[in-house]
Tab-separated table of C-alpha atoms in Angstrom:
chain	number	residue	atom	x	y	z
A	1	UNK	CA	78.235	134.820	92.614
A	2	UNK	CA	76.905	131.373	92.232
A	3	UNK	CA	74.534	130.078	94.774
A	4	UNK	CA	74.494	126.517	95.272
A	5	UNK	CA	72.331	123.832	97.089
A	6	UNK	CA	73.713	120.437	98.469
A	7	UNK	CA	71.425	118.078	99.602
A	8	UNK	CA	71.725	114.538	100.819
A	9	UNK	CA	68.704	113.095	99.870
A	10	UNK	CA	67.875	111.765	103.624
A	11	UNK	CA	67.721	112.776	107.055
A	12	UNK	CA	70.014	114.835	108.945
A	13	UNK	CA	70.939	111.869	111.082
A	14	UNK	CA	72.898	109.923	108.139
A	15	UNK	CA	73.912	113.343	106.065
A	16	UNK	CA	76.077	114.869	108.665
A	17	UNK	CA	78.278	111.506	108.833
A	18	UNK	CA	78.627	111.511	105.003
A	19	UNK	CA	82.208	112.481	104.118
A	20	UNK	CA	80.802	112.897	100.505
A	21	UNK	CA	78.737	115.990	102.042
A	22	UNK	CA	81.669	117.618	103.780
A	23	UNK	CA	84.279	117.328	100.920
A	24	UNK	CA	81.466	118.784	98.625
A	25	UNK	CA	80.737	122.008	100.815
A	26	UNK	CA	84.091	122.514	101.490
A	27	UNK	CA	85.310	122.119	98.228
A	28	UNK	CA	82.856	124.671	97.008
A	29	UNK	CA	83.211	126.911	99.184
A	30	UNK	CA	86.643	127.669	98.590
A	31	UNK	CA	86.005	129.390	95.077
A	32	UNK	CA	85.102	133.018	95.831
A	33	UNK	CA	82.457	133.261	93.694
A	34	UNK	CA	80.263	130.141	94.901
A	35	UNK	CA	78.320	130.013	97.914
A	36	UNK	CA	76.941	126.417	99.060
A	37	UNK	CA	74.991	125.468	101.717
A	38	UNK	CA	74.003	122.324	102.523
A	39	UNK	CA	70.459	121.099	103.377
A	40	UNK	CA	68.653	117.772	104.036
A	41	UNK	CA	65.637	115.678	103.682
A	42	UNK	CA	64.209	117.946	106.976
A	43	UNK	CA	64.871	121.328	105.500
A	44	UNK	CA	65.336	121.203	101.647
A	45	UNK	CA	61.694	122.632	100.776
A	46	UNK	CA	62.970	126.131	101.781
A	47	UNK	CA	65.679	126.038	98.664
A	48	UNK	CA	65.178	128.377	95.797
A	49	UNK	CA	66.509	130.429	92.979
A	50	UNK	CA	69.727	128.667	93.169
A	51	UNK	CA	71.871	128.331	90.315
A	52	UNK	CA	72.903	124.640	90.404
A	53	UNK	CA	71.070	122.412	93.124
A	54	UNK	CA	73.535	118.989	93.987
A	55	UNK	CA	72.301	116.096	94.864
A	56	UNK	CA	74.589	113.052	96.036
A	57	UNK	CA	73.404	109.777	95.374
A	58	UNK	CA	74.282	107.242	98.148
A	59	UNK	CA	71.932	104.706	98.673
A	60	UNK	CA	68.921	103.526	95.741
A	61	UNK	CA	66.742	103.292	98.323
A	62	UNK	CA	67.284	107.191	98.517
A	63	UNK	CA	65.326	107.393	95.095
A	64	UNK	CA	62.066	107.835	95.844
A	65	UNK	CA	63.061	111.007	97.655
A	66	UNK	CA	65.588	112.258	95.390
A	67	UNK	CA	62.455	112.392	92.840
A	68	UNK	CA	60.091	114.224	94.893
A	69	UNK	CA	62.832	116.285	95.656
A	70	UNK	CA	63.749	117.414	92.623
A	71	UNK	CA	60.348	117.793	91.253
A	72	UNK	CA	59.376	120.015	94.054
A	73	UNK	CA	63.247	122.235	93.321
A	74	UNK	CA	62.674	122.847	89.964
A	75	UNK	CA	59.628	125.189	89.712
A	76	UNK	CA	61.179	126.813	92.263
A	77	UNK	CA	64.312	127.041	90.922
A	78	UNK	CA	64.026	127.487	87.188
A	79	UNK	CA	67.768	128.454	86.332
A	80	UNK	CA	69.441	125.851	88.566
A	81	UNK	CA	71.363	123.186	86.603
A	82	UNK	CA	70.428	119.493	88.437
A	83	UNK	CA	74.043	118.025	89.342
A	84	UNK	CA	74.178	114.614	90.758
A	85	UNK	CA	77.037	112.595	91.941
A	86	UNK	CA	78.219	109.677	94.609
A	87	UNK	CA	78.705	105.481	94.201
A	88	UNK	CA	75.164	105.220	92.688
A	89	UNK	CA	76.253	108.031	89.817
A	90	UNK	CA	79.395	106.286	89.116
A	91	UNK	CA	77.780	103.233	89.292
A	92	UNK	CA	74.361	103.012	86.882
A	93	UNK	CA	72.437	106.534	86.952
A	94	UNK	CA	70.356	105.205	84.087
A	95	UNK	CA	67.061	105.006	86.348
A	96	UNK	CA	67.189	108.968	87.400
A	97	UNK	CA	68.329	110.372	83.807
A	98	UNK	CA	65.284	111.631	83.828
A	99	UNK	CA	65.514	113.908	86.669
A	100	UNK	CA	69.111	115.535	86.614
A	101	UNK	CA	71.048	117.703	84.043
A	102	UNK	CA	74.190	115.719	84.497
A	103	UNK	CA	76.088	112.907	86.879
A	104	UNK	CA	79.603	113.487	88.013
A	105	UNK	CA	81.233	109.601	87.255
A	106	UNK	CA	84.089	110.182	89.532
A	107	UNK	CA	85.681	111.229	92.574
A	108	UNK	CA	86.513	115.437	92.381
A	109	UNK	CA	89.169	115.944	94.612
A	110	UNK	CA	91.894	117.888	92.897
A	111	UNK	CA	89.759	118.766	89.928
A	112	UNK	CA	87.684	122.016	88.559
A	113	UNK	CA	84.971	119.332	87.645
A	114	UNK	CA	82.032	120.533	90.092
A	115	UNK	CA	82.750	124.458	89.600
A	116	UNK	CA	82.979	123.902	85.459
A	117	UNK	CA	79.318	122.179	85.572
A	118	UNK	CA	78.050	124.895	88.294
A	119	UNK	CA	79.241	127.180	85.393
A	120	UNK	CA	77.796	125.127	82.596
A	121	UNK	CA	80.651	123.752	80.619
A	122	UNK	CA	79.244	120.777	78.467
A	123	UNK	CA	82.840	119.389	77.211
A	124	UNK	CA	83.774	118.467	80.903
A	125	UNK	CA	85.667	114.767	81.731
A	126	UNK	CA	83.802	112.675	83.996
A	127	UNK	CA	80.912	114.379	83.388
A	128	UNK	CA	77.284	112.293	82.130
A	129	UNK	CA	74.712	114.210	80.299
A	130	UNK	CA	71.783	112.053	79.823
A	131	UNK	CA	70.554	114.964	77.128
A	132	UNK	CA	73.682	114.605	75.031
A	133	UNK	CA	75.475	111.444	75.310
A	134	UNK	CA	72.518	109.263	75.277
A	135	UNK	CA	70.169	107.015	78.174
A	136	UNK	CA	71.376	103.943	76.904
A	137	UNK	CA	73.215	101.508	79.211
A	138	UNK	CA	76.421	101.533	76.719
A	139	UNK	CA	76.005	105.710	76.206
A	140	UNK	CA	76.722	105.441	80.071
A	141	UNK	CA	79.482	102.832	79.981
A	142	UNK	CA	81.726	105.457	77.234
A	143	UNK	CA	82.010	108.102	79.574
A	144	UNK	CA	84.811	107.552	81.411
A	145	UNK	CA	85.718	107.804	85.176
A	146	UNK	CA	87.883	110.633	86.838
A	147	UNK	CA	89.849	110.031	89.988
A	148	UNK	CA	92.615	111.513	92.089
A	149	UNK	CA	95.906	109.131	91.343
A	150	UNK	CA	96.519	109.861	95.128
A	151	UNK	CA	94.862	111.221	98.400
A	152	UNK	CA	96.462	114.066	99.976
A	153	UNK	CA	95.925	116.961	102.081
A	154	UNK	CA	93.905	118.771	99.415
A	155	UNK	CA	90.573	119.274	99.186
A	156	UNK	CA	89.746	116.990	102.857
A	157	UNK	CA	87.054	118.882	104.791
A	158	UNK	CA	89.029	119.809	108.447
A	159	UNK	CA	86.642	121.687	109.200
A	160	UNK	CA	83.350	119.483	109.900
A	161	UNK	CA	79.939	119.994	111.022
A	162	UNK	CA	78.816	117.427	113.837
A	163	UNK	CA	76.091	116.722	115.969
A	164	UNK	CA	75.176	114.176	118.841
A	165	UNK	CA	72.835	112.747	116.844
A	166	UNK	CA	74.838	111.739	113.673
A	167	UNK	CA	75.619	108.216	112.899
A	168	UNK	CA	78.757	108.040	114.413
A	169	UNK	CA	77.728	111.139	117.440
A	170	UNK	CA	79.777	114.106	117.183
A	171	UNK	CA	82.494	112.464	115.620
A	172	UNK	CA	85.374	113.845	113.154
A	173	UNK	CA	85.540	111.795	109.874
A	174	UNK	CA	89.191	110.901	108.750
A	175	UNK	CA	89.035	109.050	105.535
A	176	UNK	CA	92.264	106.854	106.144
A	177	UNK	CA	91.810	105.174	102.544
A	178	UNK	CA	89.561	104.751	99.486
A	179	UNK	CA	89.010	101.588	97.408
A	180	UNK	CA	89.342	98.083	98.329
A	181	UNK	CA	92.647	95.612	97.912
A	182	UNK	CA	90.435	92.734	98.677
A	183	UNK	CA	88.929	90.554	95.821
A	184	UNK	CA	85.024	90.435	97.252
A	185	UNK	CA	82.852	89.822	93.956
A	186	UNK	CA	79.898	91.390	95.928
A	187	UNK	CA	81.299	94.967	96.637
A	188	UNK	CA	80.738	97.646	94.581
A	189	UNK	CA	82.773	99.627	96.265
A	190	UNK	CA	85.869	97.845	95.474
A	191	UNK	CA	84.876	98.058	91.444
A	192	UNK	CA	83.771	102.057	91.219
A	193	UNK	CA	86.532	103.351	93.804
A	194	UNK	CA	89.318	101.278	92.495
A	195	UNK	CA	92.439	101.251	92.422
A	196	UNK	CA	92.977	101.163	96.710
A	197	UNK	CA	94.344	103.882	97.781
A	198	UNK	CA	95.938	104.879	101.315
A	199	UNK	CA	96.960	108.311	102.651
A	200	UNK	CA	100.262	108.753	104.348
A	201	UNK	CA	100.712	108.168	107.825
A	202	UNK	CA	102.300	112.144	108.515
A	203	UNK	CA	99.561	113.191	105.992
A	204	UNK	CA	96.398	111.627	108.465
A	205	UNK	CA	98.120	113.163	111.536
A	206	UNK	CA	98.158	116.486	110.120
A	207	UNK	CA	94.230	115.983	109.268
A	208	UNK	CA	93.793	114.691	112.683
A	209	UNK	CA	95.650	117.457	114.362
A	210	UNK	CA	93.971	120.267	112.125
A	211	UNK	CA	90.245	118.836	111.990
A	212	UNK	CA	90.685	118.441	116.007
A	213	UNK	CA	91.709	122.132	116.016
A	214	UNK	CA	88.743	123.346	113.928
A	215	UNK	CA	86.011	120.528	114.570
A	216	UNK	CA	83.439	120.415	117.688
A	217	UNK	CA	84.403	116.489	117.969
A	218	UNK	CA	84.110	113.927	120.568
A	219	UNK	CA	85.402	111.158	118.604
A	220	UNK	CA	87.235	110.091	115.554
A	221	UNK	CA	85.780	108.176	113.202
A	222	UNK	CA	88.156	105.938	110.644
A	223	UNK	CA	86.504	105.687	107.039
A	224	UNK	CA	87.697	103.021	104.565
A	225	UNK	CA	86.365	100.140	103.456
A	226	UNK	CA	89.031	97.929	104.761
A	227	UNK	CA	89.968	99.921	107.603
A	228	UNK	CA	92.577	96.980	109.383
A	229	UNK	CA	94.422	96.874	105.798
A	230	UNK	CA	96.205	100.107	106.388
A	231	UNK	CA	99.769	99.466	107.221
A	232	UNK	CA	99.616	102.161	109.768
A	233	UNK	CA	96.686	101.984	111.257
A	234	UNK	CA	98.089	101.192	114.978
A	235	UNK	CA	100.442	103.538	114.835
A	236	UNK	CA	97.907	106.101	113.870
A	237	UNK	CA	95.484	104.963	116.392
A	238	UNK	CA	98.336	105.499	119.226
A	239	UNK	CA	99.076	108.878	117.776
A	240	UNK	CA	95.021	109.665	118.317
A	241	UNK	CA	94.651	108.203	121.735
A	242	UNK	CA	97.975	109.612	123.252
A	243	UNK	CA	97.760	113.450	122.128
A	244	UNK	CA	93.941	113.397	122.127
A	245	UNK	CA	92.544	110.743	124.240
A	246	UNK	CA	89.266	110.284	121.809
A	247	UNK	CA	87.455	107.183	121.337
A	248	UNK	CA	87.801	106.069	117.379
A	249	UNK	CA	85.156	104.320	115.712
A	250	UNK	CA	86.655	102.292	112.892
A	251	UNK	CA	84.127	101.020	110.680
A	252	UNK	CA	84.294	96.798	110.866
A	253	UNK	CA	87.052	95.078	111.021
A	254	UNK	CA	88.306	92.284	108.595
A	255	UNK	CA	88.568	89.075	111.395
A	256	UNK	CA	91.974	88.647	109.182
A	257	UNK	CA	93.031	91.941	110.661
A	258	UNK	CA	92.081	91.947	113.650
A	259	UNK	CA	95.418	91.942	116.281
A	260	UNK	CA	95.489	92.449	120.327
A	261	UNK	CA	97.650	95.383	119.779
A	262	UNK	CA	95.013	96.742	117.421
A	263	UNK	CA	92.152	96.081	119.822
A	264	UNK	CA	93.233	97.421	122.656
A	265	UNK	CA	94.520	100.982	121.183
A	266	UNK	CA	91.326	101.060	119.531
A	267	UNK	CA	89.474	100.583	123.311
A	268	UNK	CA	86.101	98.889	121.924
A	269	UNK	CA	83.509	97.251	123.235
A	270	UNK	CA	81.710	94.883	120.416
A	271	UNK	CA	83.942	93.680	117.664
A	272	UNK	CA	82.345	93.602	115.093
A	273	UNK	CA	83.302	91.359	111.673
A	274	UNK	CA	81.391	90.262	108.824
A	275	UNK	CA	81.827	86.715	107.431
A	276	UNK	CA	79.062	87.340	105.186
A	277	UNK	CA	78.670	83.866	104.599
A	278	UNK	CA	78.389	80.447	107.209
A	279	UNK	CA	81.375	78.263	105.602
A	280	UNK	CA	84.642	78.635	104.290
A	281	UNK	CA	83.846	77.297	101.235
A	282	UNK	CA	81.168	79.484	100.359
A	283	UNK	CA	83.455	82.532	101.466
A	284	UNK	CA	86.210	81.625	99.413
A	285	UNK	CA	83.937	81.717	96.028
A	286	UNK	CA	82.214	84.912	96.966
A	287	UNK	CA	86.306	86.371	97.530
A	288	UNK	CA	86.046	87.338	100.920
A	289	UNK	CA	88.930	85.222	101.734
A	290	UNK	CA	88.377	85.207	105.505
A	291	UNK	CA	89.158	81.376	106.947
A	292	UNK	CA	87.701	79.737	110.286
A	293	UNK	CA	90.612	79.824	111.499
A	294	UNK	CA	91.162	84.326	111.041
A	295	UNK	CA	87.634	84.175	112.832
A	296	UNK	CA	88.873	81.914	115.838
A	297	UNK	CA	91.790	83.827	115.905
A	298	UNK	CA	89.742	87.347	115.926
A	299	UNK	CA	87.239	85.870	119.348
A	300	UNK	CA	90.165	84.581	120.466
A	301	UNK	CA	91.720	87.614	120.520
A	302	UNK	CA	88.891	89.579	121.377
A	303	UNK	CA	88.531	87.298	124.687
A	304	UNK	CA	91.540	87.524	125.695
A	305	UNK	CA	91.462	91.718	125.971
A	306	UNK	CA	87.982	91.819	127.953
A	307	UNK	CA	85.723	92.262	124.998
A	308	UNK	CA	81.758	91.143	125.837
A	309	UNK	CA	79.993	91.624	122.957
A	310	UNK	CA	80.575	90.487	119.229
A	311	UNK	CA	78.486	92.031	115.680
A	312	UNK	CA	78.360	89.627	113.026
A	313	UNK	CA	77.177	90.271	109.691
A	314	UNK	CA	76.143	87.732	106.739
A	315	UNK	CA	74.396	87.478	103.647
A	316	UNK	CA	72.178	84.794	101.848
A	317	UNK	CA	70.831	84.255	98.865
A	318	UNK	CA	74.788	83.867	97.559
A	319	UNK	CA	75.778	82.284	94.456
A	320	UNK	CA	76.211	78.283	95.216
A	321	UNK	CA	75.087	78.793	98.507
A	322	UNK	CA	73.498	75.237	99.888
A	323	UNK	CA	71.563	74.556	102.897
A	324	UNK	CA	74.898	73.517	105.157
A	325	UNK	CA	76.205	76.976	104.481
A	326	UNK	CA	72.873	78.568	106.389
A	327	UNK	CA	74.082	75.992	109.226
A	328	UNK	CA	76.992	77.238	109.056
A	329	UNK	CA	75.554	80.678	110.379
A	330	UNK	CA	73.447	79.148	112.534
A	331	UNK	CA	76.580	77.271	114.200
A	332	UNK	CA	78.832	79.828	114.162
A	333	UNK	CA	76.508	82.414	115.981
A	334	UNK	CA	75.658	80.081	118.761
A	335	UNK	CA	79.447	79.106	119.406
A	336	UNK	CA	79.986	82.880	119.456
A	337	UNK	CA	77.013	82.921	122.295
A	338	UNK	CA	78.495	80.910	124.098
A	339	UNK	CA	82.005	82.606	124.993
A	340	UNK	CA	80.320	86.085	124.497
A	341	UNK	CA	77.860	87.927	126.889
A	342	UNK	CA	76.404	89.674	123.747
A	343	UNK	CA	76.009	88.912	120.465
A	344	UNK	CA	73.837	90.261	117.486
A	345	UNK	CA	73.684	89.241	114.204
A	346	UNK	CA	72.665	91.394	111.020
A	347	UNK	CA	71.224	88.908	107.862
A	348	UNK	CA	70.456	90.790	104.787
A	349	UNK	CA	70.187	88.986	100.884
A	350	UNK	CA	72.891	89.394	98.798
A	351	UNK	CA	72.172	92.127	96.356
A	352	UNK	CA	73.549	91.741	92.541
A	353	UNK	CA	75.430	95.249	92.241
A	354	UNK	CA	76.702	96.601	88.932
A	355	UNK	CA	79.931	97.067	88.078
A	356	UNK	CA	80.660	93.799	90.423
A	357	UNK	CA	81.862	90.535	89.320
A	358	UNK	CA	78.224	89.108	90.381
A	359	UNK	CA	76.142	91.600	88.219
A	360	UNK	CA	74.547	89.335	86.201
A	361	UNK	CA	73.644	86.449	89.013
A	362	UNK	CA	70.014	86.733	90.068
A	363	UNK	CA	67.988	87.898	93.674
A	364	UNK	CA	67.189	85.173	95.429
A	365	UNK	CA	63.642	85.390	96.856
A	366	UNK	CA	63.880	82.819	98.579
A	367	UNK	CA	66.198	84.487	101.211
A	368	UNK	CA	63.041	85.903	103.224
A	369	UNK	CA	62.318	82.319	104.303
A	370	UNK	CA	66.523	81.867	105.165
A	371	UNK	CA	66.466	85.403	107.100
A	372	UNK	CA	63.415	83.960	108.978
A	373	UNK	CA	64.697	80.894	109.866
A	374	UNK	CA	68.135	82.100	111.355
A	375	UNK	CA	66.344	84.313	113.485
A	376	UNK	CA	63.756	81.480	114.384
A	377	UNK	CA	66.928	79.360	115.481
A	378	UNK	CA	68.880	82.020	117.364
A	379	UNK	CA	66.254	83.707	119.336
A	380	UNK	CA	66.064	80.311	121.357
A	381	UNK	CA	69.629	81.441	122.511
A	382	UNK	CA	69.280	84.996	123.677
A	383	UNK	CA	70.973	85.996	119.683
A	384	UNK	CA	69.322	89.052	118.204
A	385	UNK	CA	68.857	89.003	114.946
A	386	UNK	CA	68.185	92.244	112.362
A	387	UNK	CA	67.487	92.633	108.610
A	388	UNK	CA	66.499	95.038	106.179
A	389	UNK	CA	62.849	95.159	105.306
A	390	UNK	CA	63.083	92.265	102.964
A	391	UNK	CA	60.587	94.527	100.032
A	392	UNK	CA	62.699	97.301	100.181
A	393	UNK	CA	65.637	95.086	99.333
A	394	UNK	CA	64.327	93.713	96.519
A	395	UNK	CA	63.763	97.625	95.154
A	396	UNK	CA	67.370	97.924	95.609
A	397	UNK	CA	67.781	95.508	93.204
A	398	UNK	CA	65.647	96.612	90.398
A	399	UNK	CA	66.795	100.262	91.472
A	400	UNK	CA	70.823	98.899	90.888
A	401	UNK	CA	70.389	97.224	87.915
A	402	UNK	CA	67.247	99.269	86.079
A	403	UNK	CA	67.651	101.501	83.173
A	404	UNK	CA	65.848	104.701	81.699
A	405	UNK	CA	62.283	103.217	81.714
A	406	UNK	CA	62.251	103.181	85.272
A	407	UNK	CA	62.545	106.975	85.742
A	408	UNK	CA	58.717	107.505	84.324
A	409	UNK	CA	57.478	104.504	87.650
A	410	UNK	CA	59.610	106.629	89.773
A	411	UNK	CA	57.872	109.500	88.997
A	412	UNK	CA	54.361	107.543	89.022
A	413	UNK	CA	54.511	105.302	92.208
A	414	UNK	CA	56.172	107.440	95.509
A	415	UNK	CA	57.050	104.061	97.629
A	416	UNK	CA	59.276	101.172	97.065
A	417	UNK	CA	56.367	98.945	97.830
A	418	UNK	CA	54.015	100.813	94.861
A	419	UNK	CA	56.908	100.156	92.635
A	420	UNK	CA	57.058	96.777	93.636
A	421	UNK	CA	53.588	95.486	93.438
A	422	UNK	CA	53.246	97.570	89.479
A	423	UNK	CA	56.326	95.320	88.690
A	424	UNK	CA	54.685	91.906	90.184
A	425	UNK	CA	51.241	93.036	88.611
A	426	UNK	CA	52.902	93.198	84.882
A	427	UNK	CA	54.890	90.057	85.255
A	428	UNK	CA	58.174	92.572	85.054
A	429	UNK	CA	59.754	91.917	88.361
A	430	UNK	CA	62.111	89.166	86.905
A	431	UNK	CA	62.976	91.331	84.237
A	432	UNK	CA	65.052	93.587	87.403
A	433	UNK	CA	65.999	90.617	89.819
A	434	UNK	CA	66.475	87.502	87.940
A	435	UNK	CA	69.944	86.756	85.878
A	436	UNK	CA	71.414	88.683	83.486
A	437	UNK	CA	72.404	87.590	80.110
């Protein structure tokens, strides 16, 4: 029997509404000689004498932890093999080869991949070891991704764990698609998860109907990074309010997607949309392909049904991005104020992401000052503004982009501000955020 660890590398909150941890225990679980059990940032200290300890990797903020983690696992755990895996594996594990035996590059539904590396199998596809192949940034590049051609039935988690105080509240995942069609030169997720892929319409109701059956849920929640571009996705909707009469939580909407007959089977109260950037112009270079004229039609719509409140989200710091474009924002929230009782507003910088057609442009540090002064010029109209802690994005960015050196300042400074004032002190900070060659 092989015992087995899973952790997500954060709290308990934000682990039990990751899909990646319930496909993972589930999948596991099913051979009769493993046993997983899955653990968090709360409760992973009590882990030991495992035989392979996984780790997925979801955010690179995540890091910091994921190191003291796995220094604290492996004296007490000296047989375990270190297994990590998720977007940030696929997409540049250089900066943690350090810490783990291996990194799954892939997704592992309909494969043997996790039990052969639980089992120790070197010669395994879609499998990184930093040891062997090499810590180089082109070592990395030659192994080559593993994906399921199709999603099916196999292999999805029906039977979930939930709690009130997940992300989403006691909510059922259903993964209605994987992979972007869209042409966004910003997402990552669209490069490491491509080609799109949808499920079949008769294939989600049976997940419905059977993760309903087995799953203490009070909602449904609809994961996919485009979740309007499903061809199906009313009728599926109808089919979950009708038999089941759940709320469903679809993650945002595309304004280009956005329909009454979509709106009102879904039943919310905010729509929310991300423009990501204040003009049309600016959105058409960055390939988000989303016009003035899909967002008037979206509020429009939106109105019309009895919606009050409205979630937009933007970047800055974008390739070509000019001072008219941060109007733009600026305009375009306050016209939303004033036809909507509520209205936030989320403004974060635009992060250079590997594997993305915009690796090599640089982090703008001069988007702290643009993230101020949108929220300066909203809060004058009643328009909440949020952000990310504007340090801990620019870790993200050293984090996405950094190689193998980095793994010995991860194990030396335990903060992303530590790691960030050692980089400003040795004049390497550019090195991480400004453009690539």
């Amino acid at each position: 029997m092989k015992n087995v660890a899973l952790i997500y590398p954060n709290k308990f909150k934000g682990g039990i509404s990751c899909l990646a941890m319930h496909v993972l225990y589930h999948h596991l679980n099913k051979y009769r000689d493993v046993r997983c059990d899955m653990y968090f940032l709360e409760n992973y200290s009590q882990i030991k004498n495992r035989d392979a300890i996984i780790i997925t990797l979801q955010y690179e903020n995540d890091y910091f932890n994921v190191v003291r983690i796995v220094e604290e696992l492996r004296s007490k755990n000296p047989d375990a093999i270190f297994i990590a895996g998720g977007p940030c594996s696929m997409a540049n594990p250089l900066p943690l080869s350090d810490f783990f035996d291996v990194f799954v590059v892939g997704e592992i539904e309909g494969s043997d991949i996790m039990y052969r590396l639980i089992n120790r199998e070197r010669d395994v596809e879609g499998a990184y070891f930093p040891e062997y192949h090499g810590r180089s940034r082109e070592d990395f590049r030659r192994i080559e991704r593993v994906y399921p051609r199709k999603l099916g039935i196999e292999d999805y988690p029906v039977r979930q764990f939930t709690h009130p105080s997940g992300a989403y509240g006691k909510a059922y995942l259903l993964e209605i698609g994987r992979g972007c069609p869209r042409r966004c030169k910003f997402c990552m997720a669209r490069a490491i998860y491509y080609p799109p892929r949808f499920r079949k319409l008769e294939d989600l109701i049976y997940l419905v109907d059977e993760g309903l059956k087995y799953t203490d849920a009070e909602k449904v929640a609809l994961i996919a990074p485009s979740v309007g571009d499903y061809r199906h996705i009313v009728d599926l909707c109808q089919y979950i309010r009708e038999r089941y009469n759940l709320p469903i939580s679809p993650s945002s909407l595309r304004a280009d997607t956005v329909s009454e007959e979509l709106l009102k089977v879904l039943d919310i109260r905010t729509l929310t949309i991300a423009p990501e950037a204040g003009s049309e112009r600016l959105r058409d270079y960055i390939g988000k392909d989303i016009s003035d004229e899909d967002i008037e039609r979206a509020l429009e719509v939106a109105k019309g049904i009895g919606i009050e409140g409205v979630k937009l989200y933007f970047m800055v710091g974008l390739p070509t991005e000019e001072r008219e474009d941060i109007e733009g924002i600026i305009n375009m929230c306050k016209d939303v104020k004033r036809r909507f009782r509520r209205v936030s507003v989320s403004v974060n910088p635009f992060v250079p992401k590997p594997c993305t057609e915009f690796e090599k442009e640089p982090f703008n540090m001069e988007s702290k000052k643009t993230i101020k002064y949108i929220e300066k010029s909203l809060r004058k109209y009643g328009i909440q503004v949020t952000y990310e802690n504007f340090n801990s994005m620019v870790v993200q960015c050293v984090l996405a982009r950094g190689d193998a050196s980095l793994g010995g300042l991860l194990r030396k400074y335990k903060k992303p501000n530590q790691l960030l004032r050692y980089l400003k002190k040795k004049g390497l900070l550019e090195r991480y955020i400004g453009p690539l060659e």
